CSV table of C-alpha atoms in Angstrom, one decimal:
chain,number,residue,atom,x,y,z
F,24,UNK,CA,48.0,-72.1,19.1
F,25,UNK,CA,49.5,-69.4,17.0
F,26,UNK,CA,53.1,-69.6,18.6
F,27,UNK,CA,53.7,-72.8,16.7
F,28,UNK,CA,54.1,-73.4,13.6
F,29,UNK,CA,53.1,-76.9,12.2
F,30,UNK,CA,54.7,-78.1,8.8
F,31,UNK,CA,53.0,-81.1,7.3
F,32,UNK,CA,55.1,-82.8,5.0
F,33,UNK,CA,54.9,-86.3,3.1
F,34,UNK,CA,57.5,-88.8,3.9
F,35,UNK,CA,60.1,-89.6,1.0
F,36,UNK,CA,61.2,-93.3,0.7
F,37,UNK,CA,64.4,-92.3,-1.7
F,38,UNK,CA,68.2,-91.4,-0.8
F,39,UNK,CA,68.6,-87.9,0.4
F,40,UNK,CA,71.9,-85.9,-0.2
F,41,UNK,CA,73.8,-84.5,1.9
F,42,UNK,CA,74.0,-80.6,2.4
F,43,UNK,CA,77.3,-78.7,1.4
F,44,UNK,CA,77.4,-76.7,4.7
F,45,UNK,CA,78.3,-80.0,7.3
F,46,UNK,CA,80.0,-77.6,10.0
F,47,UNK,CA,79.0,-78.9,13.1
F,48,UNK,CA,76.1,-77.4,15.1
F,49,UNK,CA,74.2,-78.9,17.9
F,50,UNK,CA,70.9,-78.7,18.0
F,51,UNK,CA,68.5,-80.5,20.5
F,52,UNK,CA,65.8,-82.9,19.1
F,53,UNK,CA,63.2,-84.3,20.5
F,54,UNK,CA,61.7,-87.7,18.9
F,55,UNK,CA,58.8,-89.0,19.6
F,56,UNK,CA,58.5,-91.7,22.6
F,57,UNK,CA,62.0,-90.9,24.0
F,58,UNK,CA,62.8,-88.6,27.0
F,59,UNK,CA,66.7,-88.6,25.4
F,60,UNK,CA,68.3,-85.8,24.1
F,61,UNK,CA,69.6,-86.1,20.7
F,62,UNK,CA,72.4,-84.2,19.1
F,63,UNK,CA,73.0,-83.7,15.6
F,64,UNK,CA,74.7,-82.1,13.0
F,65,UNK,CA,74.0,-79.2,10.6
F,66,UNK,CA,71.7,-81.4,9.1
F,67,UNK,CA,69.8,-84.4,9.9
F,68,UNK,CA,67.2,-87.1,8.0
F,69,UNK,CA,64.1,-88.1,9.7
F,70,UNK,CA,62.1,-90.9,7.7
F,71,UNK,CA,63.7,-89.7,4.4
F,72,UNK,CA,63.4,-86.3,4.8
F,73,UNK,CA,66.2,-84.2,5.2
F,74,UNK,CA,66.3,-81.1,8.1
F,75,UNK,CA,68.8,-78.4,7.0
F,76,UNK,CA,69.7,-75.5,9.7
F,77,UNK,CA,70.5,-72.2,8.5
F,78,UNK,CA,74.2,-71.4,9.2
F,79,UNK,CA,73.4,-68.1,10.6
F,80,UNK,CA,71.4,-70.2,13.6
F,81,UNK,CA,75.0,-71.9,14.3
F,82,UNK,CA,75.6,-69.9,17.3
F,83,UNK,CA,71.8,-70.2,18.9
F,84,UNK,CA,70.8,-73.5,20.9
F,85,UNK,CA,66.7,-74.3,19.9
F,86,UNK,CA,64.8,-77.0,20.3
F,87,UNK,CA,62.7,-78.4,17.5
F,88,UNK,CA,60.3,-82.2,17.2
F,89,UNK,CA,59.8,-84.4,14.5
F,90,UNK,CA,56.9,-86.5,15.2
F,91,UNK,CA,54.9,-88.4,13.5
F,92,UNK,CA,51.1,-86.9,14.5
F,93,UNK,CA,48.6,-88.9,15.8
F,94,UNK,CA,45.2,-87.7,14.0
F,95,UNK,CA,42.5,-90.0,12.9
F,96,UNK,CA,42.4,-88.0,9.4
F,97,UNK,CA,45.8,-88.0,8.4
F,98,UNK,CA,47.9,-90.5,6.4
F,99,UNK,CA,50.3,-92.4,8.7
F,100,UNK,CA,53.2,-91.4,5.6
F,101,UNK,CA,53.3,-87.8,7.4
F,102,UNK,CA,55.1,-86.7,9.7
F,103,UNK,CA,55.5,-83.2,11.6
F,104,UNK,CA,58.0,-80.2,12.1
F,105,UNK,CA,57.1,-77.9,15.5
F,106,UNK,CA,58.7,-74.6,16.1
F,107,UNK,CA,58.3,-71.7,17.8
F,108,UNK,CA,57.5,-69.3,15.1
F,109,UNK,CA,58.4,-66.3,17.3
F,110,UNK,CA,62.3,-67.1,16.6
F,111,UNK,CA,62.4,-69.9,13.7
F,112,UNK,CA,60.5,-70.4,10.2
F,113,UNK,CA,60.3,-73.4,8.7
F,114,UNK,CA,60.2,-73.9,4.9
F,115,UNK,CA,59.8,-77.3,2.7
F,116,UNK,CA,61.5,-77.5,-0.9
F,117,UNK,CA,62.0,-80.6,-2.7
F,118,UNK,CA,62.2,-83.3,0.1
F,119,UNK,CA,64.0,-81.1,2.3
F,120,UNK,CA,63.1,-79.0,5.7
F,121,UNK,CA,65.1,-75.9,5.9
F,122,UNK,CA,65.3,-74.1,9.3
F,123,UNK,CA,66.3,-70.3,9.3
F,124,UNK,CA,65.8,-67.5,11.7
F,125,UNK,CA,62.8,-64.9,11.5
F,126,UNK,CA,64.7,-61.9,10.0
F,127,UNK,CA,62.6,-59.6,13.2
F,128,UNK,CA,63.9,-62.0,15.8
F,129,UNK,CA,65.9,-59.9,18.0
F,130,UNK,CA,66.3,-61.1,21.2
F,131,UNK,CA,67.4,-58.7,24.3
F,132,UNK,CA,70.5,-59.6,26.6
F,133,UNK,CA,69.4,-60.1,30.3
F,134,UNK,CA,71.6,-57.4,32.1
F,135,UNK,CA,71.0,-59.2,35.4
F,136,UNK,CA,73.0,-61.7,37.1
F,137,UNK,CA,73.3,-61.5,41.2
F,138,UNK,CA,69.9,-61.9,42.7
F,139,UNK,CA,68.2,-58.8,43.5
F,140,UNK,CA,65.2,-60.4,45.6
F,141,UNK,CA,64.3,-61.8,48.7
F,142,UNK,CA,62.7,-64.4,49.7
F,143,UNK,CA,60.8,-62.7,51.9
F,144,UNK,CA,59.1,-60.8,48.9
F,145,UNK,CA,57.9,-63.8,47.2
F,146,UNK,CA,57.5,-66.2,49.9
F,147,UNK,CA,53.6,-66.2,49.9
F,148,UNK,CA,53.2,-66.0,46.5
F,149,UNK,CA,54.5,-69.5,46.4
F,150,UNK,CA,52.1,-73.1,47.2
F,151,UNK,CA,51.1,-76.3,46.9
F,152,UNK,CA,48.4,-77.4,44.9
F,153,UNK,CA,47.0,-80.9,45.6
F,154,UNK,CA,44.6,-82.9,43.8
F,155,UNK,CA,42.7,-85.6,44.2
F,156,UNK,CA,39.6,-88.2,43.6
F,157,UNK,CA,39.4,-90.2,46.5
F,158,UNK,CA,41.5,-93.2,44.6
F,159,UNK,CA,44.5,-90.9,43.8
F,160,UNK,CA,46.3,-88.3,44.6
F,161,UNK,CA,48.8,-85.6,43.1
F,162,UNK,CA,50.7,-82.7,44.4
F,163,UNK,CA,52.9,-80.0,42.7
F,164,UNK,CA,54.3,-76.4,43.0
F,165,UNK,CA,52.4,-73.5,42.1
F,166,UNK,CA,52.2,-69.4,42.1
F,167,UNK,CA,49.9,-66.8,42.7
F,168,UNK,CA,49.5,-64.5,39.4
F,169,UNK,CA,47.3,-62.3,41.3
F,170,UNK,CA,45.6,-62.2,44.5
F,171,UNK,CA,43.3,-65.1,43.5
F,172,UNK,CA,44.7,-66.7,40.5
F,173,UNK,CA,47.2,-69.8,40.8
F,174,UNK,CA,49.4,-71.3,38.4
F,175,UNK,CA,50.1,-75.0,38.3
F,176,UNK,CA,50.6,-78.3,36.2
F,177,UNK,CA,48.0,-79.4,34.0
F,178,UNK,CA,49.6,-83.0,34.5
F,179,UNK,CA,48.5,-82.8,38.8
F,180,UNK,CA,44.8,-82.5,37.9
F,181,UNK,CA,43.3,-85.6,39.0
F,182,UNK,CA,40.1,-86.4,37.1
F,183,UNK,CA,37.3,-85.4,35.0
F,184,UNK,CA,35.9,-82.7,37.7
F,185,UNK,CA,39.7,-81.2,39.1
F,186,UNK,CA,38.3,-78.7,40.9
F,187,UNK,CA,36.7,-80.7,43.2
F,188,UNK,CA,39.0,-82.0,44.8
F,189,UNK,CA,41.9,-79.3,44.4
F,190,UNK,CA,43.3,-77.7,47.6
F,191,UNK,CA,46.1,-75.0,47.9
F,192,UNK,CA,48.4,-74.6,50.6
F,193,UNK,CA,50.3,-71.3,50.7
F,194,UNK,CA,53.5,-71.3,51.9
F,195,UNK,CA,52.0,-68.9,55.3
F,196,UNK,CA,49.9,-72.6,55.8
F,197,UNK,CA,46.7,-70.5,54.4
F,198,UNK,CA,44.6,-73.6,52.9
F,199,UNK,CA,42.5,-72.5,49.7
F,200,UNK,CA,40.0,-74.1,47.5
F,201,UNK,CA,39.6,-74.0,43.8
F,202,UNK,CA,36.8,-71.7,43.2
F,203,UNK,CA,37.0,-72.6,39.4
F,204,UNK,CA,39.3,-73.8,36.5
F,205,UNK,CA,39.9,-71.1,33.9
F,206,UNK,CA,42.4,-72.1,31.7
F,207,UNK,CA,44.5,-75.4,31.4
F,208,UNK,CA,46.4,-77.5,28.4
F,209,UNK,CA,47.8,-80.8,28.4
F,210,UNK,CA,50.8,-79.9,25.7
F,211,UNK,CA,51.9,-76.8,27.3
F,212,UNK,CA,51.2,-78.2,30.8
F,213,UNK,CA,50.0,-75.7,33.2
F,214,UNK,CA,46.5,-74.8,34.7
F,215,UNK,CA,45.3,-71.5,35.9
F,216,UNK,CA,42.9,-72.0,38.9
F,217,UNK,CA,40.4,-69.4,40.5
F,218,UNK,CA,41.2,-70.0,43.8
F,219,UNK,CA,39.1,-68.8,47.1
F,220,UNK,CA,42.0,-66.8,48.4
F,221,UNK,CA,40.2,-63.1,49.6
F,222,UNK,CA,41.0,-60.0,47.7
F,223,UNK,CA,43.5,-57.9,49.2
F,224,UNK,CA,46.2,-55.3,48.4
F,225,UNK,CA,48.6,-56.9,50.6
F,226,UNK,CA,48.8,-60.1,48.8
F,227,UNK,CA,52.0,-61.2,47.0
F,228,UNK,CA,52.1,-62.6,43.3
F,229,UNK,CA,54.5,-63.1,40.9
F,230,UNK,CA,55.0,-61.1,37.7
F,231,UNK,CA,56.0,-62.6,34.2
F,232,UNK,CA,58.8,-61.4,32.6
F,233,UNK,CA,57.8,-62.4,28.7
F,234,UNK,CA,60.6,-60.4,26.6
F,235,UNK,CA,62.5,-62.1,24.1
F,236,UNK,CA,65.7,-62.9,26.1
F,237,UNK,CA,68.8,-64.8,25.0
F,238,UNK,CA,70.7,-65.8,28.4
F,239,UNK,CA,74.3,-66.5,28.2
F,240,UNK,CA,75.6,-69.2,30.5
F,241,UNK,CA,77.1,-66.5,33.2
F,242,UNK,CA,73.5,-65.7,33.9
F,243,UNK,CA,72.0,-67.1,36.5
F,244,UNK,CA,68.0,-68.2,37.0
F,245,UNK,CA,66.2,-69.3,39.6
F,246,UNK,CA,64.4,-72.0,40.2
F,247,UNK,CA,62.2,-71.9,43.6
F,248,UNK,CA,60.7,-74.7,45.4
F,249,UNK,CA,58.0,-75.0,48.2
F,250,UNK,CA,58.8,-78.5,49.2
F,251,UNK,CA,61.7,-78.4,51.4
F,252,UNK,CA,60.4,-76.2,54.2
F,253,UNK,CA,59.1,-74.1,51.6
F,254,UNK,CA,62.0,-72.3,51.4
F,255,UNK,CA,64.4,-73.5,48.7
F,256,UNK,CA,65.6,-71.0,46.7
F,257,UNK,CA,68.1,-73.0,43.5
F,258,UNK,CA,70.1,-71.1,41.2
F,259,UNK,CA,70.3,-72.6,37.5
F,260,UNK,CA,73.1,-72.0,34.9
F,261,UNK,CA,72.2,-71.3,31.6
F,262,UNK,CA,72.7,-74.2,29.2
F,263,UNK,CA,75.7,-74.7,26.6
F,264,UNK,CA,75.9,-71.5,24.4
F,265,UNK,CA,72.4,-70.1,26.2
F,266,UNK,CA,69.2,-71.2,26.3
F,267,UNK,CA,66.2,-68.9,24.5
F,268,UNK,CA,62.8,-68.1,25.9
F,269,UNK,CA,61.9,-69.3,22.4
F,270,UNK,CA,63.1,-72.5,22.4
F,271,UNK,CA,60.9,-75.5,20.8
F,272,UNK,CA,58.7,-79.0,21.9
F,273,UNK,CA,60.1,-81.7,24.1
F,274,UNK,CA,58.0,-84.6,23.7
F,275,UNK,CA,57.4,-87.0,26.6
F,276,UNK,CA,55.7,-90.5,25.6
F,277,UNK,CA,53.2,-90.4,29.0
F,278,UNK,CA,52.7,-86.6,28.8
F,279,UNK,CA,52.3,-85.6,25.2
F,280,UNK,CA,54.5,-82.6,23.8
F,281,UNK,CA,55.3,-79.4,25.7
F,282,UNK,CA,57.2,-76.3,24.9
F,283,UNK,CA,60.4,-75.8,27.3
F,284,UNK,CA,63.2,-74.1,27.5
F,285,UNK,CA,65.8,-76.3,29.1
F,286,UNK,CA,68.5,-75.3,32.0
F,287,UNK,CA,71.7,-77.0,33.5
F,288,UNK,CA,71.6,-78.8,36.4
F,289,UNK,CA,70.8,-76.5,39.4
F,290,UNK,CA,73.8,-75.9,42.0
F,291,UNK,CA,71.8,-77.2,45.3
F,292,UNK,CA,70.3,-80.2,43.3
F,293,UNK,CA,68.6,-81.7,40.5
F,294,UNK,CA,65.2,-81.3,40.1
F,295,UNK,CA,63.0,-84.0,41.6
F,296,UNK,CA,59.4,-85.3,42.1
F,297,UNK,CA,57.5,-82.6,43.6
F,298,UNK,CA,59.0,-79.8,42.1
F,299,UNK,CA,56.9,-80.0,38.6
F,300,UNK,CA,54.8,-76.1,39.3
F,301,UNK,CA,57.7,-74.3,40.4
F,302,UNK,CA,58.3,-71.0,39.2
F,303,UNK,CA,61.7,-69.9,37.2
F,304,UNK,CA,62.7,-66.6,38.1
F,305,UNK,CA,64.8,-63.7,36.4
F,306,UNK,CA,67.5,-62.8,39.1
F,307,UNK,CA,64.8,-59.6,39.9
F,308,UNK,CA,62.4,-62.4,41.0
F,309,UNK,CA,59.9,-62.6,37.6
F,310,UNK,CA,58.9,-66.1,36.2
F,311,UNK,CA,60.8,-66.5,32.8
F,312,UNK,CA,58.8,-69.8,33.3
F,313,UNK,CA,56.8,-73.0,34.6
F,314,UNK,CA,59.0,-75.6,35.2
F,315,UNK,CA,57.4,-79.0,34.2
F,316,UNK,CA,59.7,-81.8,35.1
F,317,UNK,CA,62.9,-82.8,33.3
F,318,UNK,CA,64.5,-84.2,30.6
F,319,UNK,CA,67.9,-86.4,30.7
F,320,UNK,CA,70.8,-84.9,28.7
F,321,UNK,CA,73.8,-87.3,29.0
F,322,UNK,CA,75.3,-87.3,32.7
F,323,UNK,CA,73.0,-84.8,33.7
F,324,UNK,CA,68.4,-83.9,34.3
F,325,UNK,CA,68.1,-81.0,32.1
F,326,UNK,CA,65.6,-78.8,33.9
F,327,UNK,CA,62.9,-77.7,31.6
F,328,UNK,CA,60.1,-74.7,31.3
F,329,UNK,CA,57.3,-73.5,30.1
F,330,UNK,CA,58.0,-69.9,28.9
F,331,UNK,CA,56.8,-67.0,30.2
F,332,UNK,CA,56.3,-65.5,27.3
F,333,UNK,CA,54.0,-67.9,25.6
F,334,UNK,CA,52.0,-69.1,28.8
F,335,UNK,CA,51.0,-64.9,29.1
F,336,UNK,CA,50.1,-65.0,25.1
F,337,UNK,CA,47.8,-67.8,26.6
F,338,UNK,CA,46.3,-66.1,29.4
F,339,UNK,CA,45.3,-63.1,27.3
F,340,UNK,CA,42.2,-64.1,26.3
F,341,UNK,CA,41.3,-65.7,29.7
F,342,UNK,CA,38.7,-64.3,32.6
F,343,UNK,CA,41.7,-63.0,35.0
């Protein structure tokens, strides 16, 4: 995957000092085995090691992961740094991870705040996609990407043959079977079926919006849902300072890691079981993102997303 960047680094048993720069910033980290989200400040020490964030990245909210990996052929005294290299490097000096900002990194204010679509225009892009062996049995939320590609979650595919047993349900009450898988990954969570919906001019998909967007909390997204009715429509508020189509790896214990962008609470509610597929949309109705599930963040669920722009660096090289 060459949107992250991985930084191995030996774990350092002796005191580490603490930086000059202690102005607070809050950052979000994600340890391994927890679903919490963690504040910090400037700095913090994981295992001995000491992460230092550039105090140019004071005003930005990211998300970054510490984890210790889980690979047969490396020595259990390592431990690992994940970014998204598209906004952040990450360099190692002397017991000490230093965070800074890619000098290119420029992202580009969305200029879009009211809702300028319809539900009308997207409604049959929108589904269901159920899975299921016989034993079990999962459903989530999913889009069209074309006339006869769907997005989902990776985490609904029930076993070793998924597309077996897969069934989509548009939200016209069309019923569609998976024709084949094409693409699908357990960290970044989502799976790109070929579905057996006919070829047609007149069918609607959603288009990805994948530019490097810093949202300010004013902006509001949208987060669209096909179980109620299939016809929920939830706007989102950005988070804290704003959130960043760039943002870093939430790790979940059950699930592995996945990329996200996170969101506030969402006015009509929070985000429940069943809405894991859903597609996040800019307010001119293009998915910023694949929402996955939640995290908690203090009082609140903390809605969080794929990105747009890293699941299209995916799909490039894929038979769509």
């Amino acid at each position: 995957m060459n949107y992250l960047k991985y930084v191995w680094i030996a774990v350092l048993c002796s005191c580490v000092h603490q930086p000059e720069d202690s102005a607070d910033h809050e950052i979000f980290v994600k340890p391994k085995g927890s679903l919490q989200v963690e504040r910090s400040k400037a700095s913090a020490t994981f295992a001995g090691v000491q992460v230092v964030v550039e105090p140019s990245l004071k005003s930005s909210e990211f998300s970054f992961l510490v984890r210790k990996p889980h690979r047969m052929d490396l020595m259990d005294d390592l431990i690992d740094i994940v970014v998204d290299s598209a906004m952040l490097k990450v360099n190692y000096t002397n017991g000490t991870i230093y965070i800074s900002k890619q000098p290119k990194y420029q992202p580009q204010r969305s200029q879009h705040r009211r809702r300028a679509f319809s539900l009308a225009s997207i409604r049959d892009s929108l589904g269901v996609m159920v899975s299921s062996n016989g034993m079990k049995s999962y459903s989530c939320n999913g889009f069209f990407i074309d006339s006869r590609h769907f997005v989902s979650n990776h985490h609904c595919l029930v076993g070793s043959e998924p597309c077996d047993g897969i069934q989509i349900t548009a939200s016209n009450r069309k019923v569609f079977s998976c024709k084949k898988i094409i693409g699908t990954d357990q960290e970044m969570d989502y799976v790109v079926i070929e579905t057996n919906r006919p070829r047609s001019a007149k069918n609607q998909f959603l288009e990805f919006d994948t530019k490097l967007y810093s949202f300010e909390q004013t902006d509001k997204l949208w987060v669209v849902s096909v179980r109620d009715n299939m016809e929920l429509v939830s706007p989102c508020s950005a988070l804290g300072n704003g959130i960043s189509t760039n943002a870093g790896v939430l790790c979940s214990s059950q699930k592995g890691c996945r990329l996200a962008s996170l969101l506030s609470q969402c006015s009509n509610r929070t985000i429940a079981l069943g809405d894991s597929g859903s597609p996040v949309l800019n307010s001119k109705g293009e998915v910023i993102g694949l929402l996955w599930g939640y995290v908690h963040g203090g009082e609140k669920n903390l809605p969080a997303f794929v990105p747009s722009r890293l699941l299209k660096q995916e799909f490039k090289n894929m038979d769509i």
